[in-house]
Short mmCIF file of C-alpha atoms in Angstrom, two decimals:
data_model
loop_
_atom_site.label_atom_id
_atom_site.label_comp_id
_atom_site.label_asym_id
_atom_site.label_seq_id
_atom_site.Cartn_x
_atom_site.Cartn_y
_atom_site.Cartn_z
CA MET A 1066 51.36 51.97 92.64
CA VAL A 1067 50.66 53.13 89.07
CA GLN A 1068 52.42 50.91 86.57
CA GLY A 1069 54.51 52.42 83.75
CA CYS A 1070 52.63 52.89 80.51
CA GLU A 1071 55.41 53.46 78.00
CA ASN A 1072 54.21 50.42 76.06
CA ALA A 1073 50.58 51.56 75.99
CA ARG A 1074 49.21 51.70 72.44
CA ILE A 1075 47.33 54.72 71.15
CA ALA A 1076 43.86 53.81 69.93
CA LEU A 1077 43.60 53.72 66.14
CA ARG A 1078 41.40 56.30 64.44
CA ARG A 1079 37.91 55.17 63.56
CA ALA A 1080 37.01 55.75 59.92
CA PRO A 1081 34.94 58.77 58.90
CA GLN A 1082 31.35 57.94 58.03
CA VAL A 1083 30.58 58.52 54.36
CA SER A 1084 26.97 58.85 53.25
CA TYR A 1085 24.76 60.28 50.51
CA ARG A 1086 21.92 62.59 51.47
CA HIS A 1087 19.51 65.18 50.10
CA ALA A 1088 19.77 68.30 52.25
CA ALA A 1089 20.79 71.96 52.19
CA PRO A 1090 24.59 72.31 52.45
CA GLU A 1091 24.39 74.78 55.32
CA THR A 1092 22.24 72.37 57.32
CA VAL A 1093 24.83 69.59 57.02
CA LEU A 1094 27.74 71.97 57.63
CA ARG A 1095 26.17 72.95 60.96
CA GLU A 1096 26.07 69.34 62.12
CA PRO A 1097 28.80 68.32 64.63
CA GLY A 1098 31.70 66.46 63.07
CA THR A 1099 31.09 67.42 59.43
CA LEU A 1100 34.49 67.15 57.77
CA ALA A 1101 33.51 67.62 54.11
CA VAL A 1102 30.43 67.99 51.92
CA PHE A 1103 30.39 67.48 48.13
CA GLY A 1104 27.86 68.67 45.59
CA PHE A 1105 27.89 67.39 42.03
CA GLY A 1106 27.35 69.24 38.78
CA ALA A 1107 26.55 72.76 37.68
CA GLY A 1108 23.23 72.78 39.54
CA ALA A 1109 24.67 72.01 42.97
CA ALA A 1110 24.14 74.56 45.71
CA GLN A 1111 27.18 76.60 46.67
CA SER A 1112 28.88 77.57 49.93
CA GLU A 1113 31.98 79.55 50.88
CA ASP A 1114 32.75 77.13 53.72
CA PRO A 1115 36.14 75.40 53.09
CA ARG A 1116 34.50 72.08 53.90
CA TRP A 1117 32.25 72.41 50.84
CA LEU A 1118 33.40 71.34 47.37
CA GLY A 1119 31.37 71.59 44.19
CA VAL A 1120 32.59 68.73 41.98
CA ASP A 1121 32.70 69.16 38.19
CA LEU A 1122 30.92 65.88 37.50
CA GLU A 1123 27.24 65.81 36.61
CA GLY A 1124 24.94 63.34 38.29
CA LEU A 1125 22.94 60.90 36.17
CA ASP A 1126 20.08 60.59 38.65
CA ALA A 1127 17.78 63.44 39.63
CA PRO A 1128 17.87 64.91 42.16
CA VAL A 1129 21.57 64.31 42.88
CA PRO A 1130 22.41 63.75 46.57
CA MET A 1131 25.35 65.29 48.35
CA GLU A 1132 28.23 63.18 49.65
CA ILE A 1133 29.02 63.81 53.32
CA TRP A 1134 32.07 62.88 55.43
CA GLN A 1135 31.63 63.02 59.20
CA VAL A 1136 33.98 62.31 62.11
CA ALA A 1137 33.48 61.92 65.84
CA GLY A 1138 35.29 65.06 67.04
CA ALA A 1139 35.14 68.82 66.58
CA VAL A 1140 36.26 70.13 63.17
CA ASN A 1141 38.25 73.24 62.30
CA HIS A 1142 38.91 74.53 58.80
CA GLY A 1143 40.64 77.14 56.69
CA ARG A 1144 42.45 78.00 53.47
CA GLU A 1145 46.16 78.14 52.62
CA ASP A 1146 47.14 79.42 49.18
CA ASP A 1147 44.86 77.48 46.82
CA VAL A 1148 44.20 74.65 49.29
CA GLN A 1149 40.94 74.45 51.23
CA TRP A 1150 41.01 72.16 54.25
CA SER A 1151 39.28 70.89 57.37
CA ALA A 1152 40.51 68.68 60.21
CA GLY A 1153 39.07 66.85 63.18
CA ASP A 1154 39.51 63.68 65.24
CA GLY A 1155 42.84 62.93 63.55
CA TRP A 1156 41.41 63.23 60.01
CA LEU A 1157 42.07 65.81 57.31
CA PHE A 1158 40.19 66.81 54.17
CA ALA A 1159 42.14 68.93 51.68
CA ALA A 1160 41.23 70.05 48.16
CA ILE A 1161 42.58 72.22 45.40
CA THR A 1162 40.90 73.46 42.23
CA LEU A 1163 43.10 75.05 39.55
CA ASP A 1164 42.28 76.50 36.13
CA GLU A 1165 44.57 75.03 33.49
CA ARG A 1166 44.56 78.32 31.59
CA ALA A 1167 46.56 79.85 34.44
CA HIS A 1168 49.05 76.99 34.71
CA GLY A 1169 49.92 75.84 31.20
CA GLY A 1170 47.93 72.66 30.60
CA PRO A 1171 47.34 69.32 32.35
CA ARG A 1172 50.95 68.46 33.15
CA ASP A 1173 51.93 71.78 34.71
CA THR A 1174 48.57 72.13 36.46
CA ALA A 1175 48.93 68.70 38.04
CA HIS A 1176 52.49 69.55 39.09
CA GLU A 1177 51.28 72.73 40.80
CA ALA A 1178 48.27 71.07 42.44
CA TYR A 1179 50.27 68.19 43.89
CA GLY A 1180 53.12 70.47 44.88
CA GLN A 1181 50.79 72.68 46.89
CA LEU A 1182 49.00 69.74 48.49
CA CYS A 1183 52.23 67.98 49.48
CA ARG A 1184 53.73 71.17 50.91
CA PHE A 1185 50.56 71.69 52.94
CA LEU A 1186 50.50 68.07 54.12
CA ALA A 1187 54.14 68.34 55.24
CA THR A 1188 53.02 70.91 57.84
CA ARG A 1189 50.30 68.67 59.29
CA ARG A 1190 50.33 65.76 61.67
CA GLU A 1191 47.53 64.27 59.52
CA ARG A 1192 49.96 63.61 56.68
CA HIS A 1193 49.20 59.93 56.00
CA VAL A 1194 47.14 60.19 52.81
CA GLN A 1195 44.59 57.38 52.54
CA ARG A 1196 42.64 58.34 49.44
CA ILE A 1197 42.82 60.87 46.55
CA TRP A 1198 40.34 61.85 43.83
CA ASN A 1199 41.38 63.60 40.58
CA TYR A 1200 38.91 65.13 38.10
CA LEU A 1201 40.11 66.79 34.89
CA GLY A 1202 38.50 67.76 31.61
CA ASP A 1203 38.98 65.92 28.29
CA ILE A 1204 40.95 63.16 29.98
CA ASN A 1205 41.30 61.08 26.78
CA ARG A 1206 42.12 63.87 24.32
CA GLY A 1207 45.43 63.51 22.51
CA ASP A 1208 47.38 60.53 21.20
CA GLY A 1209 50.26 58.59 22.69
CA ASP A 1210 52.34 60.41 25.27
CA ILE A 1211 50.44 63.67 24.74
CA GLU A 1212 47.10 62.22 25.84
CA ARG A 1213 45.87 64.50 28.61
CA TYR A 1214 45.69 61.71 31.18
CA LYS A 1215 49.29 60.74 30.51
CA LEU A 1216 50.39 64.38 30.82
CA PHE A 1217 48.48 64.56 34.10
CA CYS A 1218 50.37 61.48 35.33
CA ASP A 1219 53.68 63.14 34.42
CA GLY A 1220 52.80 66.30 36.34
CA ARG A 1221 51.37 64.44 39.31
CA ALA A 1222 54.62 62.50 39.72
CA THR A 1223 56.86 65.56 39.60
CA GLY A 1224 54.54 67.54 41.86
CA MET A 1225 54.43 64.91 44.58
CA GLY A 1226 58.22 64.45 44.46
CA GLY A 1227 59.28 62.07 47.21
CA PHE A 1228 56.24 62.63 49.41
CA PHE A 1229 54.84 59.13 48.78
CA VAL A 1230 58.17 57.31 48.91
CA GLU A 1231 56.67 54.75 51.31
CA GLY A 1232 53.82 53.91 48.95
CA PHE A 1233 50.91 55.49 47.09
CA PRO A 1234 47.39 55.99 48.44
CA ALA A 1235 44.20 54.72 46.85
CA ALA A 1236 43.02 57.03 44.06
CA THR A 1237 40.60 57.77 41.24
CA ALA A 1238 41.16 59.82 38.05
CA ILE A 1239 38.09 60.66 35.97
CA GLY A 1240 37.35 63.09 33.14
CA HIS A 1241 34.67 65.74 33.62
CA HIS A 1242 32.65 67.67 31.02
CA ALA A 1243 32.50 71.09 32.68
CA ALA A 1244 33.00 74.14 30.48
CA ALA A 1245 35.98 75.43 32.47
CA PRO A 1246 39.26 73.48 32.08
CA ARG A 1247 39.69 72.88 35.79
CA LEU A 1248 41.70 70.26 37.63
CA GLN A 1249 40.15 69.24 40.95
CA VAL A 1250 42.10 67.15 43.44
CA TYR A 1251 40.88 66.29 46.91
CA LEU A 1252 42.01 63.84 49.56
CA LEU A 1253 41.45 62.20 52.91
CA ALA A 1254 44.46 61.94 55.24
CA CYS A 1255 44.99 60.78 58.81
CA ASP A 1256 47.54 61.10 61.60
CA GLU A 1257 47.96 57.30 61.44
CA ALA A 1258 48.98 55.17 58.47
CA GLY A 1259 46.64 52.84 56.63
CA GLN A 1260 47.51 49.58 54.88
CA ARG A 1261 47.73 49.41 51.09
CA VAL A 1262 45.85 46.62 49.32
CA GLU A 1263 46.57 45.28 45.83
CA ASN A 1264 44.53 43.05 43.52
CA PRO A 1265 46.25 39.78 42.51
CA ARG A 1266 44.25 39.80 39.25
CA GLN A 1267 45.87 43.07 38.23
CA VAL A 1268 49.37 44.41 37.75
CA SER A 1269 50.01 47.12 40.35
CA ALA A 1270 49.41 50.46 38.63
CA TRP A 1271 52.89 51.86 39.31
CA ARG A 1272 54.34 48.81 37.51
CA TYR A 1273 52.43 49.27 34.25
CA PRO A 1274 54.56 48.81 31.11
CA ARG A 1275 55.71 51.73 28.95
CA GLN A 1276 52.71 51.49 26.59
CA TYR A 1277 50.62 53.31 29.22
CA GLY A 1278 52.82 56.39 29.25
CA ARG A 1279 56.18 57.74 30.39
CA THR A 1280 54.94 57.83 33.98
CA PRO A 1281 52.83 54.94 35.31
CA PRO A 1282 49.76 55.82 37.37
CA SER A 1283 50.57 56.48 41.03
CA PHE A 1284 48.01 54.70 43.20
CA ALA A 1285 47.25 51.59 45.24
CA ARG A 1286 44.19 49.53 44.37
CA ALA A 1287 42.68 50.16 47.82
CA MET A 1288 43.60 51.35 51.30
CA MET A 1289 42.55 49.76 54.58
CA LEU A 1290 42.04 52.64 56.99
CA PRO A 1291 44.08 52.62 60.23
CA ALA A 1292 41.55 50.90 62.51
CA GLY A 1293 40.79 48.20 59.93
CA ASP A 1294 37.16 49.30 59.96
CA ALA A 1295 36.83 50.54 56.37
CA LEU A 1296 38.35 49.89 52.96
CA ALA A 1297 38.78 52.88 50.63
CA ILE A 1298 38.52 51.44 47.13
CA SER A 1299 40.24 53.06 44.15
CA GLY A 1300 38.63 53.53 40.79
CA THR A 1301 38.09 49.95 39.59
CA ALA A 1302 37.28 48.90 36.04
CA ALA A 1303 37.48 45.90 33.70
CA VAL A 1304 41.26 45.56 33.77
CA VAL A 1305 42.89 42.13 34.01
CA GLY A 1306 46.66 42.03 34.34
CA HIS A 1307 47.33 45.45 32.84
CA ALA A 1308 45.00 45.11 29.82
CA SER A 1309 41.47 46.39 29.38
CA ALA A 1310 38.90 43.62 28.91
CA HIS A 1311 35.62 43.40 26.97
CA GLU A 1312 35.97 46.44 24.72
CA ASP A 1313 32.57 47.96 23.82
CA ASP A 1314 30.69 45.42 25.98
CA LEU A 1315 29.19 47.32 28.92
CA LEU A 1316 27.63 44.35 30.72
CA ALA A 1317 30.80 42.28 30.47
CA GLN A 1318 32.83 45.21 31.78
CA LEU A 1319 30.45 45.55 34.72
CA GLU A 1320 30.81 41.83 35.51
CA GLU A 1321 34.61 42.07 35.34
CA THR A 1322 34.57 45.17 37.54
CA LEU A 1323 32.51 43.40 40.21
CA THR A 1324 34.93 40.47 40.10
CA ASN A 1325 37.80 42.90 40.72
CA LEU A 1326 35.91 44.54 43.59
CA GLU A 1327 35.25 41.19 45.25
CA THR A 1328 38.89 40.21 44.80
CA LEU A 1329 39.93 43.42 46.56
CA LEU A 1330 37.66 42.60 49.50
CA GLN A 1331 39.22 39.14 49.70
CA SER A 1332 42.73 40.59 49.53
CA ALA A 1333 41.84 42.95 52.38
CA GLY A 1334 40.57 40.07 54.52
CA MET A 1335 36.97 41.32 54.41
CA ALA A 1336 33.80 39.34 53.96
CA ALA A 1337 32.36 39.18 50.47
CA GLY A 1338 29.72 41.59 49.25
CA PHE A 1339 28.60 45.16 49.79
CA ASP A 1340 25.76 46.38 51.98
CA THR A 1341 23.59 49.40 52.72
CA GLN A 1342 26.46 51.06 54.61
CA SER A 1343 28.90 50.78 51.69
CA PRO A 1344 28.46 53.82 49.42
CA LEU A 1345 29.80 53.48 45.88
CA LYS A 1346 30.19 55.78 42.88
CA ALA A 1347 29.75 54.51 39.32
CA TYR A 1348 31.34 56.71 36.65
CA VAL A 1349 29.59 56.17 33.32
CA ARG A 1350 31.11 57.32 30.02
CA GLN A 1351 27.89 57.45 27.99
CA PRO A 1352 24.84 58.99 29.72
CA THR A 1353 22.60 56.75 27.64
CA ASP A 1354 24.16 53.76 29.44
CA ALA A 1355 23.07 55.03 32.86
CA PRO A 1356 19.75 53.11 33.03
CA LEU A 1357 21.50 49.83 32.16
CA VAL A 1358 24.22 50.46 34.76
CA HIS A 1359 21.60 51.39 37.34
CA ASP A 1360 19.54 48.25 36.72
CA PHE A 1361 22.61 46.00 36.72
CA LEU A 1362 23.85 47.35 40.04
CA GLN A 1363 20.38 47.27 41.59
CA GLN A 1364 20.14 43.59 40.72
CA ARG A 1365 23.70 42.59 41.67
CA LEU A 1366 24.16 44.93 44.67
CA PRO A 1367 20.64 45.32 46.11
CA GLY A 1368 20.33 48.07 48.70
CA VAL A 1369 23.86 49.41 48.15
CA PRO A 1370 23.92 53.22 47.80
CA VAL A 1371 25.32 54.01 44.34
CA LEU A 1372 25.87 57.51 43.01
CA LEU A 1373 25.82 57.53 39.19
CA LEU A 1374 28.04 60.20 37.66
CA HIS A 1375 28.84 61.18 34.07
CA GLY A 1376 32.58 60.75 33.78
CA ASP A 1377 35.16 59.57 31.25
CA ILE A 1378 37.37 56.67 32.29
CA CYS A 1379 41.14 57.10 31.89
CA ARG A 1380 41.19 54.57 29.02
CA GLN A 1381 38.99 55.27 26.02
CA GLU A 1382 37.87 51.67 25.66
CA LEU A 1383 36.50 51.50 29.21
CA LEU A 1384 32.84 52.43 29.64
CA VAL A 1385 32.39 52.32 33.40
CA GLU A 1386 34.41 52.54 36.61
CA ILE A 1387 33.39 52.05 40.24
CA ASP A 1388 34.96 53.24 43.48
CA GLY A 1389 33.78 53.70 47.04
CA TRP A 1390 33.82 52.38 50.57
CA ARG A 1391 33.33 49.07 52.31
CA TYR A 1392 32.89 49.22 56.08
CA ALA A 1393 33.77 46.23 58.23
#
């Protein structure tokens, strides 16, 4: 007699595989299970496929590899309003690119971008957002509450409304130097929830005091993906408590950033260190600092794939930020 199975547990989704590679976009897009492909900078090849996104951040190494997300199952894709998307094996990639000139500046553009994304996600079973990336121009321009990053935070919060009432995903916000004033937002979501991870060395971002703007940043420090097989790490910099550390000292900021990354691994219950299967991005404010950042990371994280990108950190005094993935 077949026993009842009402208590059977659905298998948790295995994490997408993230890698960096030099290849033609169309070659990778033809591969089974390709969920998303990212090119970086003005010189990146282009494709009309919704799984392709040209990111407005220039690489600091030449040639610049593509970033590739791949899942185990078949992938379908499409477009809805301004949102491009693809889905497969319980995972969803979604992205939106908006020109600020059509939407009234960083606050209103962020409101529109997040509103569209959240409305789209509400129609999907893959609505558990694990990780978000935000790239906007001139992120540090303006003083006080009219700094562009702070206006972005205001618009992001109103655009998402109550969608993240149960908690924020991991995230990154970086300034690009492209000529067009575009806001790019893209995300990874799943049909199963992940587990948020905070850093005990840092105040949780949504609890920052008023000095950081009317609306505190809306992200978790990291997200453990549903199967516990990968940690999606938010943009991490030399912040202790809620204060920036080591102003104008690049090497000290890098050391502090690595300490924060290791603390996140410990908080997530993962073994220390990064390996050849743990791709990272390092966002570097000054291109002239790229060789020093490269050498530091080569020495401290030997064999770890690191993509160096020219990007402004959300605080003017911070010179470098690192995010990425750590697989179990």
